[in-house]
PDB file of C-alpha atoms in Angstrom:
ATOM      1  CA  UNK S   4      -7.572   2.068 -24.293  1.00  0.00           C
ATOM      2  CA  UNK S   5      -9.757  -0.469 -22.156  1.00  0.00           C
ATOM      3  CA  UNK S   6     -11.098   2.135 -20.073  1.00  0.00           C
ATOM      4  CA  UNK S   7     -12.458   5.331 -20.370  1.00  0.00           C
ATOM      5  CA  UNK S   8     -11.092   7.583 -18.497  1.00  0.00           C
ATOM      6  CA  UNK S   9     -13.441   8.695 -15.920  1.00  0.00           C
ATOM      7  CA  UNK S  10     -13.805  12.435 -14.661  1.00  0.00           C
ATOM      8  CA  UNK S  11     -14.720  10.916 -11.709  1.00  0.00           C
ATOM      9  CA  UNK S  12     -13.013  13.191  -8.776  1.00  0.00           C
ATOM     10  CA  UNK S  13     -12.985  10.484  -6.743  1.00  0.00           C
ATOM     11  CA  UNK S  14     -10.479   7.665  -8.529  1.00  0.00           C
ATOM     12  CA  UNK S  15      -7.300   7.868  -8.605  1.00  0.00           C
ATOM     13  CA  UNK S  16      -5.960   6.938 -12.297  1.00  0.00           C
ATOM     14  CA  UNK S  17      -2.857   6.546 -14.281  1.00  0.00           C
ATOM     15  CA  UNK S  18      -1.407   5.005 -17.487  1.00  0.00           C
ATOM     16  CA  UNK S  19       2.006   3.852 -18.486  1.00  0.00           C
ATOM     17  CA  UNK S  20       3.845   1.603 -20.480  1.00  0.00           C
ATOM     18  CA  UNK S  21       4.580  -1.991 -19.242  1.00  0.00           C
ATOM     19  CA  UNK S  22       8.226  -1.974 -18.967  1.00  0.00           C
ATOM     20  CA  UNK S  23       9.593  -2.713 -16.168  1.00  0.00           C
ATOM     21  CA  UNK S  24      11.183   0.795 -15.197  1.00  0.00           C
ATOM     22  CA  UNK S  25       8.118   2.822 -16.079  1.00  0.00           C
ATOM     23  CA  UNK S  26       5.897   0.366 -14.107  1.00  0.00           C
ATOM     24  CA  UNK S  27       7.947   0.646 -10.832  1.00  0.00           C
ATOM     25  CA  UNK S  28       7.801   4.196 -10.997  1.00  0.00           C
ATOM     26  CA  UNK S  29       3.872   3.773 -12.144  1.00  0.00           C
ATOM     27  CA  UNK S  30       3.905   1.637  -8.488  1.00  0.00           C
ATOM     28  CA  UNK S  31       5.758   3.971  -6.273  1.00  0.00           C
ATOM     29  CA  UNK S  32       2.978   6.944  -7.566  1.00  0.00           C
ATOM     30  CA  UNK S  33      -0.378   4.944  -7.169  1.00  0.00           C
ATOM     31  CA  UNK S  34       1.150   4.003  -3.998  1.00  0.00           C
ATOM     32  CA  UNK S  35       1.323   7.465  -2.583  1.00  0.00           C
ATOM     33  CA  UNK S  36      -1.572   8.496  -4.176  1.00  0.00           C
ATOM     34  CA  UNK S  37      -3.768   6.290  -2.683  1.00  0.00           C
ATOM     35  CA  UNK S  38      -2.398   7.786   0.772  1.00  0.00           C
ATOM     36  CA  UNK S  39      -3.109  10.908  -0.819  1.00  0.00           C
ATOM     37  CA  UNK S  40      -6.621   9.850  -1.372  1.00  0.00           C
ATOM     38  CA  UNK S  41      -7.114   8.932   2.558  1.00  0.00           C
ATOM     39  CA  UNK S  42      -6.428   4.911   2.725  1.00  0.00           C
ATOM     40  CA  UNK S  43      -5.646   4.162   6.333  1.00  0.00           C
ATOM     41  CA  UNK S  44      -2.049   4.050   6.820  1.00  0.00           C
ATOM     42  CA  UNK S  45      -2.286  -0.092   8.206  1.00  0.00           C
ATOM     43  CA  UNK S  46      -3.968  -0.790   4.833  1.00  0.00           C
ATOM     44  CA  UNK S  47      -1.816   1.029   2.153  1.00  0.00           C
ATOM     45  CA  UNK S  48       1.342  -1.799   2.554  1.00  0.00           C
ATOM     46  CA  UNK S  49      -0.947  -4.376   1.893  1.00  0.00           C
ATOM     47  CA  UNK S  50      -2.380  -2.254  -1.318  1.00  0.00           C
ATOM     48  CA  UNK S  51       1.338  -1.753  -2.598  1.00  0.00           C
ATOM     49  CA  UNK S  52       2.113  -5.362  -2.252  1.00  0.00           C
ATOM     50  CA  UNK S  53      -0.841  -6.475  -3.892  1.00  0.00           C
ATOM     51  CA  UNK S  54      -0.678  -3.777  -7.027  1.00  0.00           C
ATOM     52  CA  UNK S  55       3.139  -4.702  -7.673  1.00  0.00           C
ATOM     53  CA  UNK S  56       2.417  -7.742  -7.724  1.00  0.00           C
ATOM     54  CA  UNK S  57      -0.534  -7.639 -10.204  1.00  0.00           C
ATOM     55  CA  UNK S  58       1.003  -5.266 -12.418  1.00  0.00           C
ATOM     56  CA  UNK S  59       4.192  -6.795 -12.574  1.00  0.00           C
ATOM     57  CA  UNK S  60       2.493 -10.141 -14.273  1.00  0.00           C
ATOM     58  CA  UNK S  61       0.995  -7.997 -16.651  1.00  0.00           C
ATOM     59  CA  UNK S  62       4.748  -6.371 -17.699  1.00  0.00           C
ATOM     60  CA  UNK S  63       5.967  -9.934 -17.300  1.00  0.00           C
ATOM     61  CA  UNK S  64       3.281 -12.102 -18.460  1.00  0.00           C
ATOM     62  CA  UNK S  65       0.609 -10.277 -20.925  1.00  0.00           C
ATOM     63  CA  UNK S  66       3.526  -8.544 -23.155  1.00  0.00           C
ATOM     64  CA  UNK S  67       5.914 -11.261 -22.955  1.00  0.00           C
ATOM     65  CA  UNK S  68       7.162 -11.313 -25.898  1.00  0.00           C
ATOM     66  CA  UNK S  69       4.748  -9.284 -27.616  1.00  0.00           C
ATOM     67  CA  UNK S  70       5.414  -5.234 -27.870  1.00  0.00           C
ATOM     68  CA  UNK S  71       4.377  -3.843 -25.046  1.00  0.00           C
ATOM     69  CA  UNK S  72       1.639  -1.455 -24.604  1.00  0.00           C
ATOM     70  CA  UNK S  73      -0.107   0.051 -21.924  1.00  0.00           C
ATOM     71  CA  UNK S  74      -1.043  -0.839 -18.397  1.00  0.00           C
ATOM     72  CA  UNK S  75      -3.903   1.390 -16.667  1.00  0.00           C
ATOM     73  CA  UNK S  76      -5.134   1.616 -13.152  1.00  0.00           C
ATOM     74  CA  UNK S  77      -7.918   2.945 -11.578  1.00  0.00           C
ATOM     75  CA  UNK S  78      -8.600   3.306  -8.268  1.00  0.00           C
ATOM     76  CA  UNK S  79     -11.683   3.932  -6.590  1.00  0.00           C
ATOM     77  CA  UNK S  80     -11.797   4.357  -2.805  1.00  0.00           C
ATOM     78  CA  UNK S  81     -15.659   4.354  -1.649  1.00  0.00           C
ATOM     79  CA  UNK S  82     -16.681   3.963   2.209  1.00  0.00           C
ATOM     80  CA  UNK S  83     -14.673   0.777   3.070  1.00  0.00           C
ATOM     81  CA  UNK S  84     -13.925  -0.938   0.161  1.00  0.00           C
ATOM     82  CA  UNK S  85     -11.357   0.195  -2.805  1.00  0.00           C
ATOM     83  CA  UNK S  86     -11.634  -1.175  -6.183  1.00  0.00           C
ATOM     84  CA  UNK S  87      -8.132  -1.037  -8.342  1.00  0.00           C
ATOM     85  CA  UNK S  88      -9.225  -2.025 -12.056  1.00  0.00           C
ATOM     86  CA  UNK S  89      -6.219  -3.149 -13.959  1.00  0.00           C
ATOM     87  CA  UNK S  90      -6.263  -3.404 -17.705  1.00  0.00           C
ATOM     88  CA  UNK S  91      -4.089  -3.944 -20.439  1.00  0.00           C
ATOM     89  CA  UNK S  92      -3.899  -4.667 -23.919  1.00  0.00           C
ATOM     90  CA  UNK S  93      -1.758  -8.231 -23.674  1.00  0.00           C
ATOM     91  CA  UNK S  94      -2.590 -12.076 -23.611  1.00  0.00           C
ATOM     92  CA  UNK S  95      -5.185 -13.242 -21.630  1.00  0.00           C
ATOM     93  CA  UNK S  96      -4.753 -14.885 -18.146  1.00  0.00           C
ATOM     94  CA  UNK S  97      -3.899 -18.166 -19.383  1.00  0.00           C
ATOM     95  CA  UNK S  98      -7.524 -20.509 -19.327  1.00  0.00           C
ATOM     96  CA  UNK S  99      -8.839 -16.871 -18.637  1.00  0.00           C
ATOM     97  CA  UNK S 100      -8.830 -17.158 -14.692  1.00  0.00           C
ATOM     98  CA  UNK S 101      -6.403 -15.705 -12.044  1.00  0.00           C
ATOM     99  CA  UNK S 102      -4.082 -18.432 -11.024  1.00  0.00           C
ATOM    100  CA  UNK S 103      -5.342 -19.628  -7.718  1.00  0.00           C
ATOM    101  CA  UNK S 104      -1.646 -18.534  -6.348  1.00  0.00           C
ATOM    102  CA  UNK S 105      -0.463 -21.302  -3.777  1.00  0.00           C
ATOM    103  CA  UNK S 106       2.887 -20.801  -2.392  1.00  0.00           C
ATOM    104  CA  UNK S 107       6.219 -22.422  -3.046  1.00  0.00           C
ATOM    105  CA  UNK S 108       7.237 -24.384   0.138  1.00  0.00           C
ATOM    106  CA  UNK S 109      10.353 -22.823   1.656  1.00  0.00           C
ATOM    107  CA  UNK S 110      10.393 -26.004   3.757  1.00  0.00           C
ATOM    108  CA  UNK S 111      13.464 -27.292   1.896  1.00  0.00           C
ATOM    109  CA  UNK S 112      16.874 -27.109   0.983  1.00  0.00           C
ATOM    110  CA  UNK S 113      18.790 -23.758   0.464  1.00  0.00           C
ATOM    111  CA  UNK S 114      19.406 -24.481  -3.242  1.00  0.00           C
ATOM    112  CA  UNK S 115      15.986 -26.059  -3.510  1.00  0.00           C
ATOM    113  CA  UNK S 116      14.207 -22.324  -2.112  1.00  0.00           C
ATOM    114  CA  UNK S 117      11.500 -20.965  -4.488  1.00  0.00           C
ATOM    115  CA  UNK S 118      12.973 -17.307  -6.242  1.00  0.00           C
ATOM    116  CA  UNK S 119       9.534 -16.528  -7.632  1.00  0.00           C
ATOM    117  CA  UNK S 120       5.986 -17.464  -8.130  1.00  0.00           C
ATOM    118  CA  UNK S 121       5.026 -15.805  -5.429  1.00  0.00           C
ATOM    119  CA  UNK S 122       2.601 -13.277  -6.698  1.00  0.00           C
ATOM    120  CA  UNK S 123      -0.543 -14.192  -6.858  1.00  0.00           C
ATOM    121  CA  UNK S 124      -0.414 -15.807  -3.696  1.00  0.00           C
ATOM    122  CA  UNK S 125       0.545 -12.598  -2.040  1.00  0.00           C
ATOM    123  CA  UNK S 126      -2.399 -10.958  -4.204  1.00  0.00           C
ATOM    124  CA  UNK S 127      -5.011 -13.862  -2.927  1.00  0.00           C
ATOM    125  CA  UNK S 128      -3.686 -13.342   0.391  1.00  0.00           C
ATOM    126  CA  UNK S 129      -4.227  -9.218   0.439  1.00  0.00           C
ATOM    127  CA  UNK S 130      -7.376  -8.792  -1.414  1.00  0.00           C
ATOM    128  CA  UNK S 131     -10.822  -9.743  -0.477  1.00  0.00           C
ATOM    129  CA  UNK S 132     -12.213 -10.330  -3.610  1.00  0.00           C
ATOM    130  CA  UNK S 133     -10.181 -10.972  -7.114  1.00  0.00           C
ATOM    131  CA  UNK S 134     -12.365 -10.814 -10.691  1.00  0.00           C
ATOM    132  CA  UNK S 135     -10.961 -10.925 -13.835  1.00  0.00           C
ATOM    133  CA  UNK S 136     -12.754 -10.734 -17.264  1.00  0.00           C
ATOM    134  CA  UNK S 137     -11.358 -10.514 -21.193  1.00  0.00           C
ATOM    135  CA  UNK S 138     -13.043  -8.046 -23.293  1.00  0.00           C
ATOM    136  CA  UNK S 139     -12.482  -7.006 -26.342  1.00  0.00           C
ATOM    137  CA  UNK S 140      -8.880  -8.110 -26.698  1.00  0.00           C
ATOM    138  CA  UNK S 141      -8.329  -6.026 -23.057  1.00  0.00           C
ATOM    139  CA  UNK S 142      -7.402  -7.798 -19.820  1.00  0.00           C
ATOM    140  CA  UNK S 143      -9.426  -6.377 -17.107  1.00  0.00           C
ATOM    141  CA  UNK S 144      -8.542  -7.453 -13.585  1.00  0.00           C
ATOM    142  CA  UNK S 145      -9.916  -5.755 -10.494  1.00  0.00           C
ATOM    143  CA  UNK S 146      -9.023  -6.162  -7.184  1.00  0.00           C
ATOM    144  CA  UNK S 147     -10.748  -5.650  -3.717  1.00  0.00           C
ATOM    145  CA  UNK S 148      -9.458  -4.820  -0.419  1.00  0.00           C
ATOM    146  CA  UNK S 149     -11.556  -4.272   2.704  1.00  0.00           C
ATOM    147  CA  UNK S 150     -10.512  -1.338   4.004  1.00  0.00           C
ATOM    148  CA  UNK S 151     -11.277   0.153   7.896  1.00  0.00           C
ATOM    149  CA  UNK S 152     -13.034   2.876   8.420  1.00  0.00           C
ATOM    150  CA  UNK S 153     -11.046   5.404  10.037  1.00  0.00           C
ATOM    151  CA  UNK S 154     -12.500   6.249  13.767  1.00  0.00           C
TER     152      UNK S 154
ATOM    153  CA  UNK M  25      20.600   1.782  -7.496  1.00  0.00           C
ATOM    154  CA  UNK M  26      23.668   0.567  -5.279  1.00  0.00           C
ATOM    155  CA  UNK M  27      25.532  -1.236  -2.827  1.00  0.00           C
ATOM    156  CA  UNK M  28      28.158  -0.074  -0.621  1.00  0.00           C
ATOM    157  CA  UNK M  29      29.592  -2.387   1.670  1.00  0.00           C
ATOM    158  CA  UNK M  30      32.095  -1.862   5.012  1.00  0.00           C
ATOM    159  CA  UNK M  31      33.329  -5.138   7.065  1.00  0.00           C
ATOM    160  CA  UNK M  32      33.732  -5.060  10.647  1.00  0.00           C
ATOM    161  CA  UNK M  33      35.187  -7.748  12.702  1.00  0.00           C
ATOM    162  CA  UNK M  34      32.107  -9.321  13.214  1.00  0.00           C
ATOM    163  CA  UNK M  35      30.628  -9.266   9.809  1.00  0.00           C
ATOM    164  CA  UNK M  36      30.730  -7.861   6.448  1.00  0.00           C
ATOM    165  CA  UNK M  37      27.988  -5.081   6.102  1.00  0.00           C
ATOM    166  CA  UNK M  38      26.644  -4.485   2.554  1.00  0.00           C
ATOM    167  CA  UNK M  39      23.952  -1.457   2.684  1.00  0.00           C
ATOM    168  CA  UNK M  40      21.355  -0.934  -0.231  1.00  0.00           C
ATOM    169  CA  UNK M  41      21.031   2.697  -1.485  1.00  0.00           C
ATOM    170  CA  UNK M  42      17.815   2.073  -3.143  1.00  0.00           C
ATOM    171  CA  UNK M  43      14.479   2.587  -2.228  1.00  0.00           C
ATOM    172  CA  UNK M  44      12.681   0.103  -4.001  1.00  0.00           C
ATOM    173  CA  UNK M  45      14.102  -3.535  -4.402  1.00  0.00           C
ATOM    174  CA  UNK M  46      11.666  -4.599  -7.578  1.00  0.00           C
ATOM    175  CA  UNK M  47      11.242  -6.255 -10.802  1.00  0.00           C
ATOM    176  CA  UNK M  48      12.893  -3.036 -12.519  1.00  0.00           C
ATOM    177  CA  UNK M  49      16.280  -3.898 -10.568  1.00  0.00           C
ATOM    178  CA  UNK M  50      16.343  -7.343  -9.410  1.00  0.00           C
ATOM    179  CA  UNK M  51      18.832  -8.501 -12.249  1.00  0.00           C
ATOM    180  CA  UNK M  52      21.156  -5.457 -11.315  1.00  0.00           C
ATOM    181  CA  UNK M  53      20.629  -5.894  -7.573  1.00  0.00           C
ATOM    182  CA  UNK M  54      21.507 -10.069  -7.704  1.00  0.00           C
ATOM    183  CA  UNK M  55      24.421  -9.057  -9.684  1.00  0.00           C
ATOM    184  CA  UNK M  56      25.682  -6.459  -7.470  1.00  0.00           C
ATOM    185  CA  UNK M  57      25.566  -8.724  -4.458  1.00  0.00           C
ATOM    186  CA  UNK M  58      27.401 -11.592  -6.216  1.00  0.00           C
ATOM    187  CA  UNK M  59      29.925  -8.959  -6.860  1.00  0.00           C
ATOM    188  CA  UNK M  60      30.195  -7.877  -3.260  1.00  0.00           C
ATOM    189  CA  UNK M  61      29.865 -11.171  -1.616  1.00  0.00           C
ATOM    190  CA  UNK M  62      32.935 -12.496  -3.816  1.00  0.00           C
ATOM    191  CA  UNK M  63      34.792 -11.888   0.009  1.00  0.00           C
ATOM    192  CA  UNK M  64      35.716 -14.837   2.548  1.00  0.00           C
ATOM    193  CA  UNK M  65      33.690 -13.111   5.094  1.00  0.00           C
ATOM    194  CA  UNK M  66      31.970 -15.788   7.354  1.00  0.00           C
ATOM    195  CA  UNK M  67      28.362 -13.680   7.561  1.00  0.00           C
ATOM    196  CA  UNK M  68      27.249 -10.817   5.419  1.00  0.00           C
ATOM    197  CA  UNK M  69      24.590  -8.359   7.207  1.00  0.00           C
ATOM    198  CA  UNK M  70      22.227  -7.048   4.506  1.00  0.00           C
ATOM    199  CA  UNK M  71      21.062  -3.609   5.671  1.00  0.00           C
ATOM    200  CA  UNK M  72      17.841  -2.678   4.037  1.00  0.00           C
ATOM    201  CA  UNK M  73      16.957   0.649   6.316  1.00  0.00           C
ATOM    202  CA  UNK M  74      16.460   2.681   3.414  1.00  0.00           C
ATOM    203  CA  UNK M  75      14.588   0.625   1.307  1.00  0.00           C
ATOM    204  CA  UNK M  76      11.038   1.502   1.738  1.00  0.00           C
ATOM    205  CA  UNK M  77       9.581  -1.389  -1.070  1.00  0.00           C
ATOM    206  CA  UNK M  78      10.065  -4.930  -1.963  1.00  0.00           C
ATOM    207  CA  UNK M  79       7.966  -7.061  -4.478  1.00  0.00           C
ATOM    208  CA  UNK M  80       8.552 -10.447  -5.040  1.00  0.00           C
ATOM    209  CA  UNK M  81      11.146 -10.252  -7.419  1.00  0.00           C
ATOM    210  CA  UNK M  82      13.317  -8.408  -5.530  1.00  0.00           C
ATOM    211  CA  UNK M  83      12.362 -11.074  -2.838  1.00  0.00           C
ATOM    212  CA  UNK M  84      13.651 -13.649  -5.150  1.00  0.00           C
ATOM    213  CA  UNK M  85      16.912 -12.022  -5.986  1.00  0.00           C
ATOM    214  CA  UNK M  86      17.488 -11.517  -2.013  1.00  0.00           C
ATOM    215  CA  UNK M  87      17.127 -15.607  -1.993  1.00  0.00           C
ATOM    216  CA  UNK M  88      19.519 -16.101  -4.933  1.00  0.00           C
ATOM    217  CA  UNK M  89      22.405 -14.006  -3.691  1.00  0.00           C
ATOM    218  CA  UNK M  90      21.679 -16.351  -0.356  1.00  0.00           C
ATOM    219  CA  UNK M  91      21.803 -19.180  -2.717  1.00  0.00           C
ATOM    220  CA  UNK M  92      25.207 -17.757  -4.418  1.00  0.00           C
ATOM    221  CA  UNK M  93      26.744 -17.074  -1.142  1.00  0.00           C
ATOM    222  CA  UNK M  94      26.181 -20.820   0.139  1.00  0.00           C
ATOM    223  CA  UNK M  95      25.490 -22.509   3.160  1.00  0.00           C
ATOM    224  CA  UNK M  96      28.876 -22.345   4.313  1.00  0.00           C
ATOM    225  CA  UNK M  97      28.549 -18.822   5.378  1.00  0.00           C
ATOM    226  CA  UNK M  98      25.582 -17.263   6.319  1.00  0.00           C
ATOM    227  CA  UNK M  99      23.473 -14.055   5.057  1.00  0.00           C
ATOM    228  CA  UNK M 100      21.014 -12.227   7.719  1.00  0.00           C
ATOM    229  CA  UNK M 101      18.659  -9.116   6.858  1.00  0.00           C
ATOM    230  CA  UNK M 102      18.813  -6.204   8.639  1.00  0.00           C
ATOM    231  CA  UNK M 103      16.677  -2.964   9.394  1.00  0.00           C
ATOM    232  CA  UNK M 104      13.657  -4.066   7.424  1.00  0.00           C
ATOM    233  CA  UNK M 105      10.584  -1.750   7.183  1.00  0.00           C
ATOM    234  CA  UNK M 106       7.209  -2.833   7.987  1.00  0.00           C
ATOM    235  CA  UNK M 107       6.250  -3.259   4.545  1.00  0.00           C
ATOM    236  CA  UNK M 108       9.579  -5.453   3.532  1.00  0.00           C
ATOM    237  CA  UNK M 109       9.015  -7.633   6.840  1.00  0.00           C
ATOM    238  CA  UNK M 110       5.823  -8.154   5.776  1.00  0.00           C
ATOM    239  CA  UNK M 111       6.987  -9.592   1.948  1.00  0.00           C
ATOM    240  CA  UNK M 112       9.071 -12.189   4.148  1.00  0.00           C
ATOM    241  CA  UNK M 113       6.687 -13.067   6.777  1.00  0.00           C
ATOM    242  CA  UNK M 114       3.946 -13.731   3.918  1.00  0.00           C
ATOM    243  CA  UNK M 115       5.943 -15.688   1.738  1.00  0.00           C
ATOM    244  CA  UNK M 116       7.370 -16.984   5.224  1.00  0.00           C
ATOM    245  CA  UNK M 117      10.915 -16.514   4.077  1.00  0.00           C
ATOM    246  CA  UNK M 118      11.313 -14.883   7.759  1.00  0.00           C
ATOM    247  CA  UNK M 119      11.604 -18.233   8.886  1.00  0.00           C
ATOM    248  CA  UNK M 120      14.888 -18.587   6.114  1.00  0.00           C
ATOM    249  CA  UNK M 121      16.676 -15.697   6.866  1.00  0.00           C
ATOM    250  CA  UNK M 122      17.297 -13.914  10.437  1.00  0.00           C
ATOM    251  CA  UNK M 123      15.677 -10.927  10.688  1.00  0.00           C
ATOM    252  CA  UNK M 124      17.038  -7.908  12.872  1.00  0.00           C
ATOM    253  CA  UNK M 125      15.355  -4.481  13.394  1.00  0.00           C
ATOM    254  CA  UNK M 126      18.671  -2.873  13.140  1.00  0.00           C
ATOM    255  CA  UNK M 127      21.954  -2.774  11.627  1.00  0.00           C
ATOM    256  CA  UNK M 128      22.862  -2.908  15.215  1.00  0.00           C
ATOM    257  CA  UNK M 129      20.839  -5.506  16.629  1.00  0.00           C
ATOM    258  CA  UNK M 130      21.888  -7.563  14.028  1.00  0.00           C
ATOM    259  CA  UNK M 131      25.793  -6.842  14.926  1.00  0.00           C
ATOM    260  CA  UNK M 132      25.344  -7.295  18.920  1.00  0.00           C
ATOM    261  CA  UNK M 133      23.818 -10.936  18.294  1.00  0.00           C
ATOM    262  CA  UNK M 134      25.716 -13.993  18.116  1.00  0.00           C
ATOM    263  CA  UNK M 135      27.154 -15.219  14.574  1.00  0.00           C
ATOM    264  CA  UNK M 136      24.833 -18.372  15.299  1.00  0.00           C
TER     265      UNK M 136
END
């Protein structure tokens, strides 16, 4: 564990292991959780996007080729701005920074047309604010989004 | 997971019966469509009403079945939620692919 769990009414957690079926369905919870928890309808596709996307590096990235362990999330939705820590157990973000996630060109032949690397552009693009630290063997990414206050 | 697929005159309609196009199915989901698109049908509709999620690997496997299925005949996307439209409009694949709101919009326009 990276985290304590906190008893915190207020966040929104879960834990699961980072395979890929067990981390869609981890996805497709937080997702309607957080709507659950009151984030604005016009915010919560950007939130999905952004989560898959940085959960899906961990399953993809940290445990490749390692066994896999455990991803946790944590959200915390405070007056406009929710915090989703990330952590996991797996390698560190390689020279222990988020990529800065510029996007393949799809200015270019069909055969030529990116299939991937899109992620952490779409997470730079969604979030306001993107930290990541290694701790104590634990990857702990957290990510920001800006969210309106409802009228 | 699953794709069913009908052909009209106009086109050959596959339809996605999954709601969540994702890393957990984007091998199965590019292999499907290779398996339906092995027709001679000039355009292929993709109709993705029902799916309510894409991440970028499902994005990616959407732009290898185009890939598979050539430039010779065409693929347009059809139906998309406001959450899959936005995927392609960030990662500005919308300008690749024709988008239509509906199955049926996509059917009343021209071929090209």
């Amino acid at each position: 564990m990276c985290v304590t769990p906190s008893s915190d009414q207020t966040c929104l957690q879960l834990s699961f292991p980072a395979i890929e079926a067990e981390a869609s369905a981890g996805i497709a919870e937080l997702s309607a959780g957080l709507a659950h928890h009151g984030l604005p309808v016009e915010k919560a596709d950007d939130v999905k996007i952004a989560l898959a996307e940085a959960i899906n590096n961990v399953v993809e990235h940290a445990y490749s080729g390692i066994e896999p362990a455990k991803v946790q999330v944590c959200c915390r939705l405070e007056h406009n701005q929710l915090d989703i820590l990330i952590s996991d157990t797996g390698r560190p973000l390689p020279g222990c920074k988020p990529p800065d996630g510029t996007a393949a060109s799809v200015e270019t032949s069909l055969q030529d047309l990116p299939e991937g690397g899109f992620g952490w552009y779409l997470i730079h693009e969604l979030t306001s604010e993107i930290r990541y630290e290694r701790r104590d063997g634990c990857n702990l990414l957290s990510l920001r989004f800006d969210v309106p206050i409802p009228e | 997971m699953g794709l069913t697929s009908t052909t009209t005159d106009a086109a050959q309609i596959i339809t996605v019966h999954s709601e969540r196009i994702d890393a957990a199915i984007a091998i199965q989901f590019k292999e499907d469509m290779r398996r339906e698109t092995e027709t001679d049908a000039a355009r292929i509709v993709l109709d993705l009403a029902g799916v309510e999620f894409i991440d970028s690997s499902g994005l990616g496997a959407i732009v290898a079945s185009m890939k598979q299925i050539g430039s010779e005949r065409r693929l347009d996307l059809a139906g998309l939620q406001p959450v899959v439209e936005k995927v392609f409009r960030l990662t500005r694949m919308d300008t690749v692919f024709r988008l239509f709101d509906s199955l049926d919009d996509a059917l009343s326009a021209k071929a090209d």
